[in-house]
Coordinates of C-alpha atoms in Angstrom, one line a residue:
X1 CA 59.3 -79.1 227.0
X2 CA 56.4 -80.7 225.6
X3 CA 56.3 -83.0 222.7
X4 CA 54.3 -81.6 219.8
X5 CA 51.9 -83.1 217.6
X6 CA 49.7 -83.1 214.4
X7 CA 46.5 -85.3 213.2
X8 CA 45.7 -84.9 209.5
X9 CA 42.4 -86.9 209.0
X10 CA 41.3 -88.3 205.6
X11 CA 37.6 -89.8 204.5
X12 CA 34.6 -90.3 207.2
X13 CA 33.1 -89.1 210.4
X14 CA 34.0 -92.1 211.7
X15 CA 37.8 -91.3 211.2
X16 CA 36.9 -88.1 212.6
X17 CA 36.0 -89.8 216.0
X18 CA 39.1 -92.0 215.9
X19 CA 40.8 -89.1 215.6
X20 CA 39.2 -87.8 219.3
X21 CA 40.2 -90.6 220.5
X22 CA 43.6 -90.5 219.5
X23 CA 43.9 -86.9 220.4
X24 CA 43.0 -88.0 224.2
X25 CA 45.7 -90.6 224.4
X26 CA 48.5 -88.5 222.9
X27 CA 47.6 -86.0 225.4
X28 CA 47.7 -88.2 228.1
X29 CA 51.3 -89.3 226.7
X30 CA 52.1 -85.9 227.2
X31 CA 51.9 -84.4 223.7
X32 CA 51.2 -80.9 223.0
X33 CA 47.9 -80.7 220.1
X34 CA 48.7 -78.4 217.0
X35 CA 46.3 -77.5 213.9
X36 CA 49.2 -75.9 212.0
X37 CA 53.1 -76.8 211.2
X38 CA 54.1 -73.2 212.2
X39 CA 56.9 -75.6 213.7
X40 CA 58.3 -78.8 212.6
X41 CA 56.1 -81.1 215.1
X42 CA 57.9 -84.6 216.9
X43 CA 55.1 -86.5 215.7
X44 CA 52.4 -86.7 212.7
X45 CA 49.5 -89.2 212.7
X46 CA 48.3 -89.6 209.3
X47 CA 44.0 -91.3 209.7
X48 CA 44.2 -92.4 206.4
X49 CA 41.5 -93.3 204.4
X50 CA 41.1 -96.2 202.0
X51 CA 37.2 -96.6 200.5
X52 CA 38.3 -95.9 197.0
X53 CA 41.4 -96.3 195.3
X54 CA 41.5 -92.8 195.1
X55 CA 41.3 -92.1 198.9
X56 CA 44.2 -94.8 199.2
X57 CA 45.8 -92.9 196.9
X58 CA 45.6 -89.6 198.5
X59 CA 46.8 -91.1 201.7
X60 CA 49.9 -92.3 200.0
X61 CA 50.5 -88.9 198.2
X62 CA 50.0 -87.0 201.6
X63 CA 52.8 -89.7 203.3
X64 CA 55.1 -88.5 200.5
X65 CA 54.6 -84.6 200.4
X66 CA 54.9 -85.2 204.7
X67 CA 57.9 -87.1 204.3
X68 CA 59.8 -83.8 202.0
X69 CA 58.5 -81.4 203.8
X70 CA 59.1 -82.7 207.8
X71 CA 62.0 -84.9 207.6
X72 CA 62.7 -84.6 211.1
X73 CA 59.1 -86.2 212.3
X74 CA 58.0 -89.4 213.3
X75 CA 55.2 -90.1 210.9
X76 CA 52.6 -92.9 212.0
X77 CA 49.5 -93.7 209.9
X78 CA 46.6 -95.2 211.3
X79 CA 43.2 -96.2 209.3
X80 CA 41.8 -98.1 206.8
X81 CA 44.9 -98.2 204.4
X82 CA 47.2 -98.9 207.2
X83 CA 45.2 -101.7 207.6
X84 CA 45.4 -102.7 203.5
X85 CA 48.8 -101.6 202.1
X86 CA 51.1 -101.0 205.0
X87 CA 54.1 -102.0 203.1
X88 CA 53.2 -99.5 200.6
X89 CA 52.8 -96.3 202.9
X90 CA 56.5 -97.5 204.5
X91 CA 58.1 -96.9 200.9
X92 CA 56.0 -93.3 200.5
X93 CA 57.6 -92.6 203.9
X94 CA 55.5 -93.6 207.0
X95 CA 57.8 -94.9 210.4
X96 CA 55.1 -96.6 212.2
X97 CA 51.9 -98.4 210.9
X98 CA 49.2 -98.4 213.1
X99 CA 46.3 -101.6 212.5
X100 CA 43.2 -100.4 214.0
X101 CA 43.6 -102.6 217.2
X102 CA 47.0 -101.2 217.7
X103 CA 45.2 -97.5 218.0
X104 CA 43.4 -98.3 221.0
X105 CA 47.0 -98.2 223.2
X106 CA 48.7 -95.7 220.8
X107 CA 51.8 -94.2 222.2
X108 CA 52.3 -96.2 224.7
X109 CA 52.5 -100.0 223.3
X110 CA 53.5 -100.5 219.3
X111 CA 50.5 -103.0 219.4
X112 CA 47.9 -104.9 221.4
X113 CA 45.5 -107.7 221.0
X114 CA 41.7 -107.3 219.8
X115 CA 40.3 -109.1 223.2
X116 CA 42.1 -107.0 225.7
X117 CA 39.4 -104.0 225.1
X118 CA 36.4 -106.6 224.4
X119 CA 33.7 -106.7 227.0
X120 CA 32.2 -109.7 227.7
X121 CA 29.7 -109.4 225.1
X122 CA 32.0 -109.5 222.7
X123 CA 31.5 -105.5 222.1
X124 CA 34.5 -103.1 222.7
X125 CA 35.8 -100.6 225.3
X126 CA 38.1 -97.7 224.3
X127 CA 39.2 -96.7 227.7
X128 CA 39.3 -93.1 226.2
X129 CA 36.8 -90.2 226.1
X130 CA 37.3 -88.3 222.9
X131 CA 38.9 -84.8 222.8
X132 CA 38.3 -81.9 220.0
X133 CA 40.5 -79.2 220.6
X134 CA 39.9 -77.9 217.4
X135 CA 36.4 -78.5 216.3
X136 CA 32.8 -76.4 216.9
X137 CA 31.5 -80.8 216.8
X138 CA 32.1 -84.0 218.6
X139 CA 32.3 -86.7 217.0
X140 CA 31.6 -90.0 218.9
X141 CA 32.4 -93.3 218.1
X142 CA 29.6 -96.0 218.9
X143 CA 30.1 -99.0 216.8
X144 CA 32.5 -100.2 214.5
X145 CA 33.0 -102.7 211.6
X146 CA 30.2 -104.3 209.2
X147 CA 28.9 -108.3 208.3
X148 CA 27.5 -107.3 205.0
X149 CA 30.3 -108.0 202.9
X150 CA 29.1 -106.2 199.9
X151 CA 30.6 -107.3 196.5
X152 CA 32.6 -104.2 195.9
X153 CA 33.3 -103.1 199.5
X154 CA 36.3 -103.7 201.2
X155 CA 35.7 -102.0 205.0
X156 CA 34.4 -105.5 206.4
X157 CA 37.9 -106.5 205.3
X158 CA 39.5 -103.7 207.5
X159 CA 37.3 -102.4 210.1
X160 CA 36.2 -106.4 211.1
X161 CA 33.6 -107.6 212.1
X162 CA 30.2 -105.8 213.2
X163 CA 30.6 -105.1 217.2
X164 CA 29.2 -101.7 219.5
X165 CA 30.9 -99.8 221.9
X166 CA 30.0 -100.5 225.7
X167 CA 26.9 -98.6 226.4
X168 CA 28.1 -96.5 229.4
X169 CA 31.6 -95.4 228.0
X170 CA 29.1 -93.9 224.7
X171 CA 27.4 -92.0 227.5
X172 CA 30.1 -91.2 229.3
X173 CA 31.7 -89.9 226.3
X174 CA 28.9 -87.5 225.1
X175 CA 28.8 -86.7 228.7
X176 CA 32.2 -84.9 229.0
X177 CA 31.6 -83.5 225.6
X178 CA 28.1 -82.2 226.5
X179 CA 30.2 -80.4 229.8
X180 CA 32.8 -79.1 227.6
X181 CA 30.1 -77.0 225.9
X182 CA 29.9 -78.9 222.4
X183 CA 26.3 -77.7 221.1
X184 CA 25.9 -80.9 219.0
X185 CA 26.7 -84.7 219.2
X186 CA 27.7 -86.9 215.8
X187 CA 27.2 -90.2 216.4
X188 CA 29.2 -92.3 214.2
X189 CA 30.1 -96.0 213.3
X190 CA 30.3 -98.0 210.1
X191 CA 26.7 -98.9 210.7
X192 CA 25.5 -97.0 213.1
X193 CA 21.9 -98.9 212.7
X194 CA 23.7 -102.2 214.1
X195 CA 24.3 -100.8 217.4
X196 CA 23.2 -103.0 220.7
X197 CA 24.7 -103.2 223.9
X198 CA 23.6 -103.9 227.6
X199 CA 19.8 -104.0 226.1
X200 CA 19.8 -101.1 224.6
X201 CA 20.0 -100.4 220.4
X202 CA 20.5 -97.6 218.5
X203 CA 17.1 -95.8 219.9
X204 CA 17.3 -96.5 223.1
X205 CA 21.3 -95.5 223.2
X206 CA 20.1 -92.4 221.6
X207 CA 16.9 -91.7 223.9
X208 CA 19.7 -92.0 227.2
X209 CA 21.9 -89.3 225.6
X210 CA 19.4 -87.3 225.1
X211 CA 18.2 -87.8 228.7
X212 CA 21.2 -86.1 229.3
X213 CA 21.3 -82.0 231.1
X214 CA 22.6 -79.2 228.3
X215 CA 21.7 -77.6 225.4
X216 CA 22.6 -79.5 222.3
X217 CA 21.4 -81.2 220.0
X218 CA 22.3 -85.1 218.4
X219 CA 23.2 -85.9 214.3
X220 CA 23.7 -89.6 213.0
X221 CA 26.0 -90.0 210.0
X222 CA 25.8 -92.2 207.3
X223 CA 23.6 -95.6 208.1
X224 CA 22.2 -98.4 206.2
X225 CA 19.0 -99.1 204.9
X226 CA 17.4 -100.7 208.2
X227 CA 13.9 -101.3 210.0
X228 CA 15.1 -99.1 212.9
X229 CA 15.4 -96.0 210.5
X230 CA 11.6 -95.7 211.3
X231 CA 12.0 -95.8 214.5
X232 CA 14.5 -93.0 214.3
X233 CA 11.8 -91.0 212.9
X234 CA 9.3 -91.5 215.1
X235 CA 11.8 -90.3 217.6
X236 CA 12.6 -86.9 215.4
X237 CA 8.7 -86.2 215.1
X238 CA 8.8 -86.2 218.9
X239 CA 8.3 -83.1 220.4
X240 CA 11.1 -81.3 222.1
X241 CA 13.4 -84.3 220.7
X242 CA 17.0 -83.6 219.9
X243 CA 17.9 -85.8 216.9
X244 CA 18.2 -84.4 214.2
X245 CA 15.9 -84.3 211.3
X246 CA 18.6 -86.2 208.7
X247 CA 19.4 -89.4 207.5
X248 CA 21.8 -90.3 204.7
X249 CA 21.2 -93.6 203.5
X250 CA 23.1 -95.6 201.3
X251 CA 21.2 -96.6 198.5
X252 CA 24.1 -97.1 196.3
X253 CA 22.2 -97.8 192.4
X254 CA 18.7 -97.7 191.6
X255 CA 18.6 -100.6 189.1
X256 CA 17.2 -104.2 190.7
X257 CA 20.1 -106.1 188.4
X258 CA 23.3 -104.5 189.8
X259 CA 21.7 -103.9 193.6
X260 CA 21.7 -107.5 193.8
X261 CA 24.9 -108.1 192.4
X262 CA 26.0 -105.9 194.9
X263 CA 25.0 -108.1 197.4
X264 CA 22.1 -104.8 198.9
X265 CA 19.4 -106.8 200.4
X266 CA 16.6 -104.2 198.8
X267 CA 15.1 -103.5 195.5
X268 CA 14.6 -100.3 194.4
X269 CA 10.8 -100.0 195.3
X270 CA 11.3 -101.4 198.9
X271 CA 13.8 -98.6 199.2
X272 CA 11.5 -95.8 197.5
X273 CA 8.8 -97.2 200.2
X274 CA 10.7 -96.8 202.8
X275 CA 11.6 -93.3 202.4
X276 CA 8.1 -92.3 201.8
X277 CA 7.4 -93.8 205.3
X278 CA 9.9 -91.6 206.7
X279 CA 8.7 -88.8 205.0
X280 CA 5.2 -89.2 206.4
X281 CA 6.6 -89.3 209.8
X282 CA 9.2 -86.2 209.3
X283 CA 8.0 -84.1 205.9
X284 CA 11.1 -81.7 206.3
X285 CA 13.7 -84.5 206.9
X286 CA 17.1 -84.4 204.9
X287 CA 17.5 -88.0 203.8
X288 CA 21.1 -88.0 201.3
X289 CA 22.4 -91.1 199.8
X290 CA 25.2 -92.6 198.7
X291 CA 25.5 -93.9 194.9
X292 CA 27.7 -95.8 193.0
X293 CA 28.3 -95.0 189.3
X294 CA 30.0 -97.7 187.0
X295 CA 29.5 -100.8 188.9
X296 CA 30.6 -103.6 186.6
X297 CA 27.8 -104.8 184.3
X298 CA 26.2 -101.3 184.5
X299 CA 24.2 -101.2 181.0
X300 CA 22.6 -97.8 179.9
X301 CA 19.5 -98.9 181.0
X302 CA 20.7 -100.1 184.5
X303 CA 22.0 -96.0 184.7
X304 CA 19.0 -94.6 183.1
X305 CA 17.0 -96.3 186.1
X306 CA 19.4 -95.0 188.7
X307 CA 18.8 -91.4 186.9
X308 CA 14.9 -91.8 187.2
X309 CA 15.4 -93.2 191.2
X310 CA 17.2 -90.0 192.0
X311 CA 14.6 -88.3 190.0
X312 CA 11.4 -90.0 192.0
X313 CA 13.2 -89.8 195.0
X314 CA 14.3 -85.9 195.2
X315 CA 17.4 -87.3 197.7
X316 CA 18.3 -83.7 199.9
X317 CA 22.0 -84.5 198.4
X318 CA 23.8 -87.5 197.0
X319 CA 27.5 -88.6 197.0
X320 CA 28.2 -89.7 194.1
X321 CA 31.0 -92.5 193.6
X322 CA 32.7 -93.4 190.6
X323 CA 33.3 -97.3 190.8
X324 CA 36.5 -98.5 192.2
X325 CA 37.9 -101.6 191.6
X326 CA 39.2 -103.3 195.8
X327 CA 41.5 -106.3 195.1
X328 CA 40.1 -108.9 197.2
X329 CA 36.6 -108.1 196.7
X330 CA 33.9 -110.1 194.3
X331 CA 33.4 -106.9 192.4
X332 CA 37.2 -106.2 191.5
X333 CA 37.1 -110.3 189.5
X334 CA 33.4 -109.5 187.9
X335 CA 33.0 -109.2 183.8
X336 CA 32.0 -105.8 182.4
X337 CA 34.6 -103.5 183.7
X338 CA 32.8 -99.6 182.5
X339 CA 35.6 -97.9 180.4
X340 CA 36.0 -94.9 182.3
X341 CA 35.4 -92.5 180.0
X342 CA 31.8 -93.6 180.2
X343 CA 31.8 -93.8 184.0
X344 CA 33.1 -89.7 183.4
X345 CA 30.0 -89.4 181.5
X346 CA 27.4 -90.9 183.7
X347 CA 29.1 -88.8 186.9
X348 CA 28.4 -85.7 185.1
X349 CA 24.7 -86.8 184.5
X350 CA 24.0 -87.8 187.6
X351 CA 25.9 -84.5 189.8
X352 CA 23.6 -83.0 187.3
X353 CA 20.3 -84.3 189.2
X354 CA 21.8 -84.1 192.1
X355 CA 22.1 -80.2 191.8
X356 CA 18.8 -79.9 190.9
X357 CA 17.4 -82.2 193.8
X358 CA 19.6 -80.2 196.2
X359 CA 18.1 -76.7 195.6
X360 CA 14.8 -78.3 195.6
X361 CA 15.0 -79.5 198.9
X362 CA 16.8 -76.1 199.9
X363 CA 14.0 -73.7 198.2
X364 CA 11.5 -76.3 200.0
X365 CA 12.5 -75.1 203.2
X366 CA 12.0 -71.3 202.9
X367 CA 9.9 -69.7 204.8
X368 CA 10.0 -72.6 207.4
X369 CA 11.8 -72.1 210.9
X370 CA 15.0 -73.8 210.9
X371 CA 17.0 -74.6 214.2
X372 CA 20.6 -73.8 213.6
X373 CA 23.9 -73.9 214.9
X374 CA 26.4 -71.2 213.8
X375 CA 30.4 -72.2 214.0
X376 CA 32.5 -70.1 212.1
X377 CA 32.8 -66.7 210.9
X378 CA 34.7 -65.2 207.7
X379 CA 34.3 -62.2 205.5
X380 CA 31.7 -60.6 207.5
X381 CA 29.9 -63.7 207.5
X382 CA 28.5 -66.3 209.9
X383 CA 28.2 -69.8 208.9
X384 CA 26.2 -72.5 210.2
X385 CA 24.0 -75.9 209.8
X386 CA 20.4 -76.1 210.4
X387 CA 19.4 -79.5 212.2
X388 CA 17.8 -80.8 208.5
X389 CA 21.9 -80.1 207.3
X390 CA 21.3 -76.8 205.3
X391 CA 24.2 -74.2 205.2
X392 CA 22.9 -70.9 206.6
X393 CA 24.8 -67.6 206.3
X394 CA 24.3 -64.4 208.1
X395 CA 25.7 -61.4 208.5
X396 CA 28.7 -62.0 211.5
X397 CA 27.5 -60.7 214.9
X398 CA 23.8 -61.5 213.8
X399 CA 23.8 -64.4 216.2
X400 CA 25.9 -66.1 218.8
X401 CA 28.0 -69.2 217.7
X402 CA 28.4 -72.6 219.6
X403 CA 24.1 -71.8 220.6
X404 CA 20.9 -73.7 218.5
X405 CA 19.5 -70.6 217.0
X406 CA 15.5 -70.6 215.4
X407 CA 15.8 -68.5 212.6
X408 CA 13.6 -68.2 209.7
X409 CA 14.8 -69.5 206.1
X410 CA 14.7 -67.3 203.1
X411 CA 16.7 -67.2 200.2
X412 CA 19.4 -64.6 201.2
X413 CA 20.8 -67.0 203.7
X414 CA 20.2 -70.2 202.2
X415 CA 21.9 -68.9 199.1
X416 CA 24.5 -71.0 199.8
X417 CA 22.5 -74.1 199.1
X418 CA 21.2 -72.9 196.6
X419 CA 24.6 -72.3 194.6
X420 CA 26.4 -75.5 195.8
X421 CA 27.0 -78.8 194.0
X422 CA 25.5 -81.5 196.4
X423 CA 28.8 -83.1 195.6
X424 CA 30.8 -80.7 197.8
X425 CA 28.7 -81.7 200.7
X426 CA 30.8 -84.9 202.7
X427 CA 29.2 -87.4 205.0

């Protein structure tokens, strides 16, 4: 009889792709997948999540309500709070802590040493493919860690330092899940901008995939601010490319004052600038960001400016963040801690913008032909993403799902869009 097993998976796509390849190795141990606890399952592997202290949070209350309501599992946690609190998530519940090293040869050793998966470049091997036995995406890990160190960040402090996965296995890995049918590729990484291995960057690691034979198409999540951002445009504005047209960028505040005491290497203009250049390059792209509300020192002025960013800007959604104090980070020891009952405030304001900003972009795009992919069906309805990461609904059976599907955009099935808070959308 097989051993059975669940993956619960907390915070970013890039957990999501840890997850793949953690799938792959505990079927290779000989465990049996499951999406559901119809049955008590041998082992759960919490990805937990630690960005904010809410997400650490979260992944401590989901150890506990695990705990009551599966006694008889072995419950392992891997991810960023394993990494921070591990003593912590042992008294909520957790049996084995996994570090982010000790992943890589997860179940078969308890732990194993950073340089035995290093290439000689000082990049990393997995010696896995990824696996998604329950997902219409793959999601494939390319890089991992970050050297920027900003003042309230603590993932330099857990994911290390910045490194790239070896060139082939990335192929290799969008290979098999190109075979397996997957109609679209996420590539993910802490910074996926940073990649370079074997000669090639991000670009070039992108042009070889989509080299590749099959019909699909490729998405980048989240990236930095970067030079090479252009580049990816001019690769979207190619014709018959596959990249998507979307970028979410990380802005994080509009005002000069706290971006530098965030340790961002931009201004606000140089970042406006840049997104007009690659709006002249792709006019329908989807470019989201990332901000942070309540940084410490945040005057009203310093929030009115990151109000009339968002404003000039028109972002096609933005996560908003309330500030979150990381022990061990410069940020957590700074002056000016916001009360958060003003933090509450300035949230409200700025979801506010973002929900008009949202619809604007959505009501921009009707009319227009929209590549799409459809995935799920509920209600009588069929639900999908167009490549520019707009919800589309149809009437189920109008369409094939797991195919890229031209349709033209009105408003009866971008309605979604233009309903939702942007705040509901996660990247």
């Amino acid at each position: 009889m097989h051993k059975t097993a669940v993956i619960i998976t907390l915070g970013c796509r890039l957990n999501h792709a840890d997850t793949a390849l953690l799938t792959t190795r505990l079927q290779n141990a000989g465990y049996e997948l499951r999406d559901d606890f119809t049955v008590s399952p041998d082992l759960i592997l919490l990805n937990s999540c630690a960005v904010t202290a809410e997400a650490e949070r979260k992944s401590r209350q989901q150890i506990r309500k695990l705990r009551k309501n599966y006694p008889g599992s072995c419950i392992a946690v891997a991810g960023c709070a394993a990494e921070l609190s591990p003593e912590k998530l042992k008294e909520c519940g957790a049996d084995l802590i996994l570090t982010n090293p000790d992943k890589k040869l997860f179940p078969h050793a308890k732990s194993c040493g950073r340089k035995s998966l290093e290439t000689p470049s000082g990049n990393f091997l997995e010696n896995a493919h990824s696996s998604f036995p329950f997902r219409t995406r793959a999601f494939i890990k390319i890089q991992e860690g970050c050297n920027n160190f900003c003042s309230y960040c603590i993932v330099p402090y857990v994911r290390g330092a910045s490194r790239s996965r070896c060139f082939a296995e990335c192929i290799e890995d969008c290979k098999k899940a190109i075979e397996q049918g997957f109609p679209e590729i996420v590539l993910t990484g802490v910074n996926t901008c940073n990649y370079r291995d074997d000669g090639k960057d991000l670009s070039g690691l992108i042009r070889e995939i989509a080299a590749l034979p099959g019909e699909f198409r490729i998405r980048l999540s989240s990236t930095e601010p970067h030079p090479g951002d252009l580049q990816l445009a001019e690769l979207m504005s190619e014709p018959a490319n596959r990249l998507c047209r979307f970028l979410h960028l990380s802005m994080q505040h509009g005002s000069d004052r706290v971006l530098k005491a965030m340790r961002r290497n931009y201004t606000a203009e140089q970042f406006i600038n840049f997104v007009k250049n690659i709006r002249s390059i792709v006019p329908d792209i989807h470019i989201g960001t990332d901000f942070i509300v309540g940084f410490p020192g945040e005057t009203d002025e310093d929030f009115i400016r990151l109000l009339a960013v968002a404003e000039e800007v028109q972002f096609a959604n933005i996560h908003a963040f309330a500030y979150s104090i990381r022990p061990g980070t410069p940020a957590a020891a700074m002056p000016g801690q916001i009360p958060a009952e003003t933090v509450k405030k300035r949230m409200k304001r700025l979801t506010a913008a973002a929900n008009i900003s949202a619809t604007n972009f959505a009501e921009s795009q009707v009319g227009k032909t929209l590549p799409v992919i459809f995935e799920q069906e509920s209600n009588g309805k069929l639900h999908g993403w167009s490549d520019n990461y707009l919800a589309v609904t149809v009437p189920a059976g109008s369409f094939p799902a797991g195919k890229i599907i031209n349709i033209t955009a009105d408003e009866k099935n971008l309605a979604e869009n233009l309903q939702k808070s942007s705040s509901d959308i996660i990247l």
